[in-house]
C-alpha cells in the first residue's frame, strides 16, 4: 500500500496477507483524488473515512494536509494496522521513538498524532450519533453489504457533510446513484466505481 502524494508521498506499508480487505488501487486512488481537487481544498479540511479498511484513504488524506481526519473501522486487526501506520508516520515527523513499534500501545499512537482519530466501531452507529460535519467524506463499504444502497441517504439525513463538502462513495458496478438528489458525477477506474455527492446537486466545480 502506497501514499500517492503529499508530505508522506511514496511511503509504503505492507498489508498482512491474512487481511481480506484490500486498499483502493493506486490507479483509482490517484485519479479520484485528482478529480476531488476540482471540488475541495484538502489543506485545512476536515475529513471522515468510513469503512476505513487498511487505512489507505485515511493516510492519503493526512498526507494531503487535512486538518483533521476521523477514521472508522470495525475490524479489530484492520483498526490496529491503521494505528500502526499512523504511528510510523508520526515517528517520521517527530524523530525516532524511544519505544519500539510493538511496545507502543494503540492509545499512545492515538495521543501522539493530533490531527487523526481512529475509531474502532460500527459505521452505522457512528453516523447515527455523530454531531460533527466534514468537508470530505469517503465511504468504501464491502460491495456485498446489504445496507450499501442506503448509505448516501444516511450521510445526508444525519447532516454529516458541510455545505460545500463532497461525499465520495466507492461501490460495485451493480449499483447506480445517478438519480439521487445529491448526486453530481460518477467515475470508473478499472473495476472501481465512485459516485460523488454534494449538499445540492446544482453545485458544480
JSON list of N, CA and C in Angstrom, two decimals, residues 1 3 8 11-19 53-56 58-59 62 71 73 75-93 97 99-113 116-119:
[
{"chain": "A", "resi": 1, "resn": "UNK", "atom": "N", "xyz": [0.87, -1.19, 0.00]},
{"chain": "A", "resi": 1, "resn": "UNK", "atom": "CA", "xyz": [0.00, 0.00, 0.00]},
{"chain": "A", "resi": 1, "resn": "UNK", "atom": "C", "xyz": [0.90, 1.23, 0.00]},
{"chain": "A", "resi": 3, "resn": "UNK", "atom": "N", "xyz": [1.32, 5.67, -0.37]},
{"chain": "A", "resi": 3, "resn": "UNK", "atom": "CA", "xyz": [0.75, 7.01, -0.35]},
{"chain": "A", "resi": 3, "resn": "UNK", "atom": "C", "xyz": [1.16, 7.70, -1.65]},
{"chain": "A", "resi": 8, "resn": "UNK", "atom": "N", "xyz": [3.81, 12.83, 2.78]},
{"chain": "A", "resi": 8, "resn": "UNK", "atom": "CA", "xyz": [4.26, 11.46, 3.02]},
{"chain": "A", "resi": 8, "resn": "UNK", "atom": "C", "xyz": [4.34, 10.67, 1.71]},
{"chain": "A", "resi": 11, "resn": "UNK", "atom": "N", "xyz": [5.55, 6.70, 0.76]},
{"chain": "A", "resi": 11, "resn": "UNK", "atom": "CA", "xyz": [5.64, 5.77, 1.88]},
{"chain": "A", "resi": 11, "resn": "UNK", "atom": "C", "xyz": [4.86, 4.50, 1.56]},
{"chain": "A", "resi": 12, "resn": "UNK", "atom": "N", "xyz": [5.47, 3.36, 1.85]},
{"chain": "A", "resi": 12, "resn": "UNK", "atom": "CA", "xyz": [4.86, 2.06, 1.62]},
{"chain": "A", "resi": 12, "resn": "UNK", "atom": "C", "xyz": [4.55, 1.37, 2.95]},
{"chain": "A", "resi": 13, "resn": "UNK", "atom": "N", "xyz": [3.47, 0.60, 2.95]},
{"chain": "A", "resi": 13, "resn": "UNK", "atom": "CA", "xyz": [3.09, -0.17, 4.13]},
{"chain": "A", "resi": 13, "resn": "UNK", "atom": "C", "xyz": [2.70, -1.56, 3.67]},
{"chain": "A", "resi": 14, "resn": "UNK", "atom": "N", "xyz": [3.26, -2.57, 4.30]},
{"chain": "A", "resi": 14, "resn": "UNK", "atom": "CA", "xyz": [2.98, -3.96, 3.94]},
{"chain": "A", "resi": 14, "resn": "UNK", "atom": "C", "xyz": [1.72, -4.44, 4.64]},
{"chain": "A", "resi": 15, "resn": "UNK", "atom": "N", "xyz": [0.74, -4.82, 3.85]},
{"chain": "A", "resi": 15, "resn": "UNK", "atom": "CA", "xyz": [-0.53, -5.29, 4.40]},
{"chain": "A", "resi": 15, "resn": "UNK", "atom": "C", "xyz": [-0.42, -6.78, 4.73]},
{"chain": "A", "resi": 16, "resn": "UNK", "atom": "N", "xyz": [-0.80, -7.19, 5.91]},
{"chain": "A", "resi": 16, "resn": "UNK", "atom": "CA", "xyz": [-0.75, -8.61, 6.26]},
{"chain": "A", "resi": 16, "resn": "UNK", "atom": "C", "xyz": [-1.53, -9.46, 5.27]},
{"chain": "A", "resi": 17, "resn": "UNK", "atom": "N", "xyz": [-0.99, -10.60, 4.95]},
{"chain": "A", "resi": 17, "resn": "UNK", "atom": "CA", "xyz": [-1.62, -11.48, 3.97]},
{"chain": "A", "resi": 17, "resn": "UNK", "atom": "C", "xyz": [-2.95, -12.04, 4.47]},
{"chain": "A", "resi": 18, "resn": "UNK", "atom": "N", "xyz": [-3.15, -12.01, 5.78]},
{"chain": "A", "resi": 18, "resn": "UNK", "atom": "CA", "xyz": [-4.39, -12.54, 6.36]},
{"chain": "A", "resi": 18, "resn": "UNK", "atom": "C", "xyz": [-5.58, -11.60, 6.17]},
{"chain": "A", "resi": 19, "resn": "UNK", "atom": "N", "xyz": [-5.31, -10.35, 5.75]},
{"chain": "A", "resi": 19, "resn": "UNK", "atom": "CA", "xyz": [-6.39, -9.38, 5.59]},
{"chain": "A", "resi": 19, "resn": "UNK", "atom": "C", "xyz": [-7.25, -9.72, 4.37]},
{"chain": "A", "resi": 53, "resn": "UNK", "atom": "N", "xyz": [-11.01, 0.16, 6.39]},
{"chain": "A", "resi": 53, "resn": "UNK", "atom": "CA", "xyz": [-10.26, -0.98, 5.86]},
{"chain": "A", "resi": 53, "resn": "UNK", "atom": "C", "xyz": [-8.80, -0.98, 6.26]},
{"chain": "A", "resi": 54, "resn": "UNK", "atom": "N", "xyz": [-7.92, -0.84, 5.28]},
{"chain": "A", "resi": 54, "resn": "UNK", "atom": "CA", "xyz": [-6.47, -0.81, 5.54]},
{"chain": "A", "resi": 54, "resn": "UNK", "atom": "C", "xyz": [-5.97, 0.58, 5.90]},
{"chain": "A", "resi": 55, "resn": "UNK", "atom": "N", "xyz": [-6.84, 1.59, 5.80]},
{"chain": "A", "resi": 55, "resn": "UNK", "atom": "CA", "xyz": [-6.43, 2.95, 6.11]},
{"chain": "A", "resi": 55, "resn": "UNK", "atom": "C", "xyz": [-5.81, 3.69, 4.95]},
{"chain": "A", "resi": 56, "resn": "UNK", "atom": "N", "xyz": [-5.89, 3.13, 3.76]},
{"chain": "A", "resi": 56, "resn": "UNK", "atom": "CA", "xyz": [-5.27, 3.76, 2.59]},
{"chain": "A", "resi": 56, "resn": "UNK", "atom": "C", "xyz": [-5.76, 5.18, 2.36]},
{"chain": "A", "resi": 58, "resn": "UNK", "atom": "N", "xyz": [-7.37, 7.15, 4.60]},
{"chain": "A", "resi": 58, "resn": "UNK", "atom": "CA", "xyz": [-7.01, 7.96, 5.77]},
{"chain": "A", "resi": 58, "resn": "UNK", "atom": "C", "xyz": [-5.59, 8.50, 5.64]},
{"chain": "A", "resi": 59, "resn": "UNK", "atom": "N", "xyz": [-4.66, 7.65, 5.27]},
{"chain": "A", "resi": 59, "resn": "UNK", "atom": "CA", "xyz": [-3.26, 8.07, 5.13]},
{"chain": "A", "resi": 59, "resn": "UNK", "atom": "C", "xyz": [-3.09, 9.08, 4.01]},
{"chain": "A", "resi": 62, "resn": "UNK", "atom": "N", "xyz": [-4.33, 12.48, 5.23]},
{"chain": "A", "resi": 62, "resn": "UNK", "atom": "CA", "xyz": [-3.34, 13.08, 6.13]},
{"chain": "A", "resi": 62, "resn": "UNK", "atom": "C", "xyz": [-2.17, 13.65, 5.34]},
{"chain": "A", "resi": 71, "resn": "UNK", "atom": "N", "xyz": [-11.27, 8.33, 11.25]},
{"chain": "A", "resi": 71, "resn": "UNK", "atom": "CA", "xyz": [-11.30, 7.05, 10.56]},
{"chain": "A", "resi": 71, "resn": "UNK", "atom": "C", "xyz": [-12.13, 6.07, 11.37]},
{"chain": "A", "resi": 73, "resn": "UNK", "atom": "N", "xyz": [-13.42, 2.07, 11.55]},
{"chain": "A", "resi": 73, "resn": "UNK", "atom": "CA", "xyz": [-13.24, 0.71, 11.06]},
{"chain": "A", "resi": 73, "resn": "UNK", "atom": "C", "xyz": [-13.65, -0.27, 12.15]},
{"chain": "A", "resi": 75, "resn": "UNK", "atom": "N", "xyz": [-13.31, -3.82, 12.10]},
{"chain": "A", "resi": 75, "resn": "UNK", "atom": "CA", "xyz": [-12.45, -4.99, 12.29]},
{"chain": "A", "resi": 75, "resn": "UNK", "atom": "C", "xyz": [-11.27, -4.65, 13.21]},
{"chain": "A", "resi": 76, "resn": "UNK", "atom": "N", "xyz": [-11.07, -5.48, 14.21]},
{"chain": "A", "resi": 76, "resn": "UNK", "atom": "CA", "xyz": [-10.02, -5.21, 15.21]},
{"chain": "A", "resi": 76, "resn": "UNK", "atom": "C", "xyz": [-8.62, -5.18, 14.60]},
{"chain": "A", "resi": 77, "resn": "UNK", "atom": "N", "xyz": [-8.31, -6.16, 13.75]},
{"chain": "A", "resi": 77, "resn": "UNK", "atom": "CA", "xyz": [-6.97, -6.23, 13.17]},
{"chain": "A", "resi": 77, "resn": "UNK", "atom": "C", "xyz": [-6.72, -5.08, 12.19]},
{"chain": "A", "resi": 78, "resn": "UNK", "atom": "N", "xyz": [-7.73, -4.74, 11.42]},
{"chain": "A", "resi": 78, "resn": "UNK", "atom": "CA", "xyz": [-7.58, -3.61, 10.49]},
{"chain": "A", "resi": 78, "resn": "UNK", "atom": "C", "xyz": [-7.38, -2.31, 11.26]},
{"chain": "A", "resi": 79, "resn": "UNK", "atom": "N", "xyz": [-8.16, -2.15, 12.31]},
{"chain": "A", "resi": 79, "resn": "UNK", "atom": "CA", "xyz": [-8.04, -0.94, 13.14]},
{"chain": "A", "resi": 79, "resn": "UNK", "atom": "C", "xyz": [-6.63, -0.83, 13.72]},
{"chain": "A", "resi": 80, "resn": "UNK", "atom": "N", "xyz": [-6.11, -1.92, 14.22]},
{"chain": "A", "resi": 80, "resn": "UNK", "atom": "CA", "xyz": [-4.76, -1.91, 14.79]},
{"chain": "A", "resi": 80, "resn": "UNK", "atom": "C", "xyz": [-3.73, -1.59, 13.72]},
{"chain": "A", "resi": 81, "resn": "UNK", "atom": "N", "xyz": [-3.91, -2.12, 12.52]},
{"chain": "A", "resi": 81, "resn": "UNK", "atom": "CA", "xyz": [-2.98, -1.86, 11.42]},
{"chain": "A", "resi": 81, "resn": "UNK", "atom": "C", "xyz": [-2.96, -0.37, 11.05]},
{"chain": "A", "resi": 82, "resn": "UNK", "atom": "N", "xyz": [-4.14, 0.25, 11.01]},
{"chain": "A", "resi": 82, "resn": "UNK", "atom": "CA", "xyz": [-4.21, 1.69, 10.70]},
{"chain": "A", "resi": 82, "resn": "UNK", "atom": "C", "xyz": [-3.45, 2.48, 11.76]},
{"chain": "A", "resi": 83, "resn": "UNK", "atom": "N", "xyz": [-3.64, 2.14, 13.02]},
{"chain": "A", "resi": 83, "resn": "UNK", "atom": "CA", "xyz": [-2.93, 2.82, 14.10]},
{"chain": "A", "resi": 83, "resn": "UNK", "atom": "C", "xyz": [-1.42, 2.67, 13.95]},
{"chain": "A", "resi": 84, "resn": "UNK", "atom": "N", "xyz": [-0.98, 1.48, 13.57]},
{"chain": "A", "resi": 84, "resn": "UNK", "atom": "CA", "xyz": [0.45, 1.25, 13.38]},
{"chain": "A", "resi": 84, "resn": "UNK", "atom": "C", "xyz": [1.00, 2.10, 12.24]},
{"chain": "A", "resi": 85, "resn": "UNK", "atom": "N", "xyz": [0.25, 2.20, 11.15]},
{"chain": "A", "resi": 85, "resn": "UNK", "atom": "CA", "xyz": [0.69, 3.03, 10.02]},
{"chain": "A", "resi": 85, "resn": "UNK", "atom": "C", "xyz": [0.81, 4.49, 10.43]},
{"chain": "A", "resi": 86, "resn": "UNK", "atom": "N", "xyz": [-0.18, 4.97, 11.17]},
{"chain": "A", "resi": 86, "resn": "UNK", "atom": "CA", "xyz": [-0.16, 6.36, 11.63]},
{"chain": "A", "resi": 86, "resn": "UNK", "atom": "C", "xyz": [1.01, 6.57, 12.60]},
{"chain": "A", "resi": 87, "resn": "UNK", "atom": "N", "xyz": [1.27, 5.58, 13.45]},
{"chain": "A", "resi": 87, "resn": "UNK", "atom": "CA", "xyz": [2.39, 5.67, 14.36]},
{"chain": "A", "resi": 87, "resn": "UNK", "atom": "C", "xyz": [3.72, 5.80, 13.62]},
{"chain": "A", "resi": 88, "resn": "UNK", "atom": "N", "xyz": [3.86, 5.09, 12.50]},
{"chain": "A", "resi": 88, "resn": "UNK", "atom": "CA", "xyz": [5.08, 5.19, 11.70]},
{"chain": "A", "resi": 88, "resn": "UNK", "atom": "C", "xyz": [5.23, 6.58, 11.09]},
{"chain": "A", "resi": 89, "resn": "UNK", "atom": "N", "xyz": [4.13, 7.13, 10.60]},
{"chain": "A", "resi": 89, "resn": "UNK", "atom": "CA", "xyz": [4.19, 8.48, 10.04]},
{"chain": "A", "resi": 89, "resn": "UNK", "atom": "C", "xyz": [4.53, 9.49, 11.12]},
{"chain": "A", "resi": 90, "resn": "UNK", "atom": "N", "xyz": [3.96, 9.30, 12.31]},
{"chain": "A", "resi": 90, "resn": "UNK", "atom": "CA", "xyz": [4.22, 10.22, 13.40]},
{"chain": "A", "resi": 90, "resn": "UNK", "atom": "C", "xyz": [5.69, 10.16, 13.83]},
{"chain": "A", "resi": 91, "resn": "UNK", "atom": "N", "xyz": [6.27, 8.95, 13.82]},
{"chain": "A", "resi": 91, "resn": "UNK", "atom": "CA", "xyz": [7.68, 8.79, 14.15]},
{"chain": "A", "resi": 91, "resn": "UNK", "atom": "C", "xyz": [8.55, 9.50, 13.12]},
{"chain": "A", "resi": 92, "resn": "UNK", "atom": "N", "xyz": [8.17, 9.40, 11.85]},
{"chain": "A", "resi": 92, "resn": "UNK", "atom": "CA", "xyz": [8.90, 10.11, 10.79]},
{"chain": "A", "resi": 92, "resn": "UNK", "atom": "C", "xyz": [8.89, 11.61, 11.05]},
{"chain": "A", "resi": 93, "resn": "UNK", "atom": "N", "xyz": [7.75, 12.10, 11.51]},
{"chain": "A", "resi": 93, "resn": "UNK", "atom": "CA", "xyz": [7.57, 13.54, 11.72]},
{"chain": "A", "resi": 93, "resn": "UNK", "atom": "C", "xyz": [8.33, 14.05, 12.92]},
{"chain": "A", "resi": 97, "resn": "UNK", "atom": "N", "xyz": [11.31, 7.10, 17.91]},
{"chain": "A", "resi": 97, "resn": "UNK", "atom": "CA", "xyz": [10.66, 6.91, 19.20]},
{"chain": "A", "resi": 97, "resn": "UNK", "atom": "C", "xyz": [11.55, 6.11, 20.13]},
{"chain": "A", "resi": 99, "resn": "UNK", "atom": "N", "xyz": [10.47, 3.96, 22.17]},
{"chain": "A", "resi": 99, "resn": "UNK", "atom": "CA", "xyz": [9.88, 2.63, 22.29]},
{"chain": "A", "resi": 99, "resn": "UNK", "atom": "C", "xyz": [9.73, 2.01, 20.91]},
{"chain": "A", "resi": 100, "resn": "UNK", "atom": "N", "xyz": [9.83, 0.69, 20.86]},
{"chain": "A", "resi": 100, "resn": "UNK", "atom": "CA", "xyz": [9.63, 0.01, 19.59]},
{"chain": "A", "resi": 100, "resn": "UNK", "atom": "C", "xyz": [8.17, 0.06, 19.21]},
{"chain": "A", "resi": 101, "resn": "UNK", "atom": "N", "xyz": [7.89, -0.25, 17.93]},
{"chain": "A", "resi": 101, "resn": "UNK", "atom": "CA", "xyz": [6.50, -0.24, 17.47]},
{"chain": "A", "resi": 101, "resn": "UNK", "atom": "C", "xyz": [5.66, -1.23, 18.26]},
{"chain": "A", "resi": 102, "resn": "UNK", "atom": "N", "xyz": [6.23, -2.41, 18.59]},
{"chain": "A", "resi": 102, "resn": "UNK", "atom": "CA", "xyz": [5.48, -3.42, 19.32]},
{"chain": "A", "resi": 102, "resn": "UNK", "atom": "C", "xyz": [5.20, -2.99, 20.76]},
{"chain": "A", "resi": 103, "resn": "UNK", "atom": "N", "xyz": [6.09, -2.15, 21.31]},
{"chain": "A", "resi": 103, "resn": "UNK", "atom": "CA", "xyz": [5.94, -1.73, 22.70]},
{"chain": "A", "resi": 103, "resn": "UNK", "atom": "C", "xyz": [4.92, -0.61, 22.85]},
{"chain": "A", "resi": 104, "resn": "UNK", "atom": "N", "xyz": [4.69, 0.15, 21.79]},
{"chain": "A", "resi": 104, "resn": "UNK", "atom": "CA", "xyz": [3.80, 1.29, 21.89]},
{"chain": "A", "resi": 104, "resn": "UNK", "atom": "C", "xyz": [2.35, 0.81, 21.82]},
{"chain": "A", "resi": 105, "resn": "UNK", "atom": "N", "xyz": [1.54, 1.25, 22.75]},
{"chain": "A", "resi": 105, "resn": "UNK", "atom": "CA", "xyz": [0.13, 0.87, 22.75]},
{"chain": "A", "resi": 105, "resn": "UNK", "atom": "C", "xyz": [-0.63, 1.68, 21.73]},
{"chain": "A", "resi": 106, "resn": "UNK", "atom": "N", "xyz": [-1.82, 1.20, 21.35]},
{"chain": "A", "resi": 106, "resn": "UNK", "atom": "CA", "xyz": [-2.62, 1.96, 20.40]},
{"chain": "A", "resi": 106, "resn": "UNK", "atom": "C", "xyz": [-3.04, 3.29, 20.97]},
{"chain": "A", "resi": 107, "resn": "UNK", "atom": "N", "xyz": [-3.25, 3.37, 22.28]},
{"chain": "A", "resi": 107, "resn": "UNK", "atom": "CA", "xyz": [-3.62, 4.65, 22.89]},
{"chain": "A", "resi": 107, "resn": "UNK", "atom": "C", "xyz": [-2.47, 5.64, 22.80]},
{"chain": "A", "resi": 108, "resn": "UNK", "atom": "N", "xyz": [-1.22, 5.16, 22.91]},
{"chain": "A", "resi": 108, "resn": "UNK", "atom": "CA", "xyz": [-0.06, 6.03, 22.75]},
{"chain": "A", "resi": 108, "resn": "UNK", "atom": "C", "xyz": [-0.03, 6.61, 21.34]},
{"chain": "A", "resi": 109, "resn": "UNK", "atom": "N", "xyz": [-0.30, 5.76, 20.34]},
{"chain": "A", "resi": 109, "resn": "UNK", "atom": "CA", "xyz": [-0.29, 6.21, 18.96]},
{"chain": "A", "resi": 109, "resn": "UNK", "atom": "C", "xyz": [-1.40, 7.22, 18.73]},
{"chain": "A", "resi": 110, "resn": "UNK", "atom": "N", "xyz": [-2.58, 6.98, 19.32]},
{"chain": "A", "resi": 110, "resn": "UNK", "atom": "CA", "xyz": [-3.69, 7.92, 19.19]},
{"chain": "A", "resi": 110, "resn": "UNK", "atom": "C", "xyz": [-3.30, 9.29, 19.71]},
{"chain": "A", "resi": 111, "resn": "UNK", "atom": "N", "xyz": [-2.70, 9.32, 20.90]},
{"chain": "A", "resi": 111, "resn": "UNK", "atom": "CA", "xyz": [-2.37, 10.60, 21.52]},
{"chain": "A", "resi": 111, "resn": "UNK", "atom": "C", "xyz": [-1.27, 11.32, 20.79]},
{"chain": "A", "resi": 112, "resn": "UNK", "atom": "N", "xyz": [-0.36, 10.57, 20.15]},
{"chain": "A", "resi": 112, "resn": "UNK", "atom": "CA", "xyz": [0.81, 11.18, 19.55]},
{"chain": "A", "resi": 112, "resn": "UNK", "atom": "C", "xyz": [0.51, 11.88, 18.22]},
{"chain": "A", "resi": 113, "resn": "UNK", "atom": "N", "xyz": [-0.65, 11.61, 17.65]},
{"chain": "A", "resi": 113, "resn": "UNK", "atom": "CA", "xyz": [-0.99, 12.20, 16.36]},
{"chain": "A", "resi": 113, "resn": "UNK", "atom": "C", "xyz": [-2.22, 13.08, 16.55]},
{"chain": "A", "resi": 116, "resn": "UNK", "atom": "N", "xyz": [-5.55, 13.17, 13.70]},
{"chain": "A", "resi": 116, "resn": "UNK", "atom": "CA", "xyz": [-6.26, 11.98, 13.24]},
{"chain": "A", "resi": 116, "resn": "UNK", "atom": "C", "xyz": [-6.86, 11.25, 14.44]},
{"chain": "A", "resi": 117, "resn": "UNK", "atom": "N", "xyz": [-8.06, 10.74, 14.26]},
{"chain": "A", "resi": 117, "resn": "UNK", "atom": "CA", "xyz": [-8.74, 9.96, 15.30]},
{"chain": "A", "resi": 117, "resn": "UNK", "atom": "C", "xyz": [-9.22, 8.67, 14.67]},
{"chain": "A", "resi": 118, "resn": "UNK", "atom": "N", "xyz": [-8.66, 7.56, 15.12]},
{"chain": "A", "resi": 118, "resn": "UNK", "atom": "CA", "xyz": [-9.02, 6.25, 14.58]},
{"chain": "A", "resi": 118, "resn": "UNK", "atom": "C", "xyz": [-9.98, 5.56, 15.54]},
{"chain": "A", "resi": 119, "resn": "UNK", "atom": "N", "xyz": [-11.18, 5.35, 15.09]},
{"chain": "A", "resi": 119, "resn": "UNK", "atom": "CA", "xyz": [-12.21, 4.75, 15.93]},
{"chain": "A", "resi": 119, "resn": "UNK", "atom": "C", "xyz": [-12.49, 3.33, 15.48]}
]
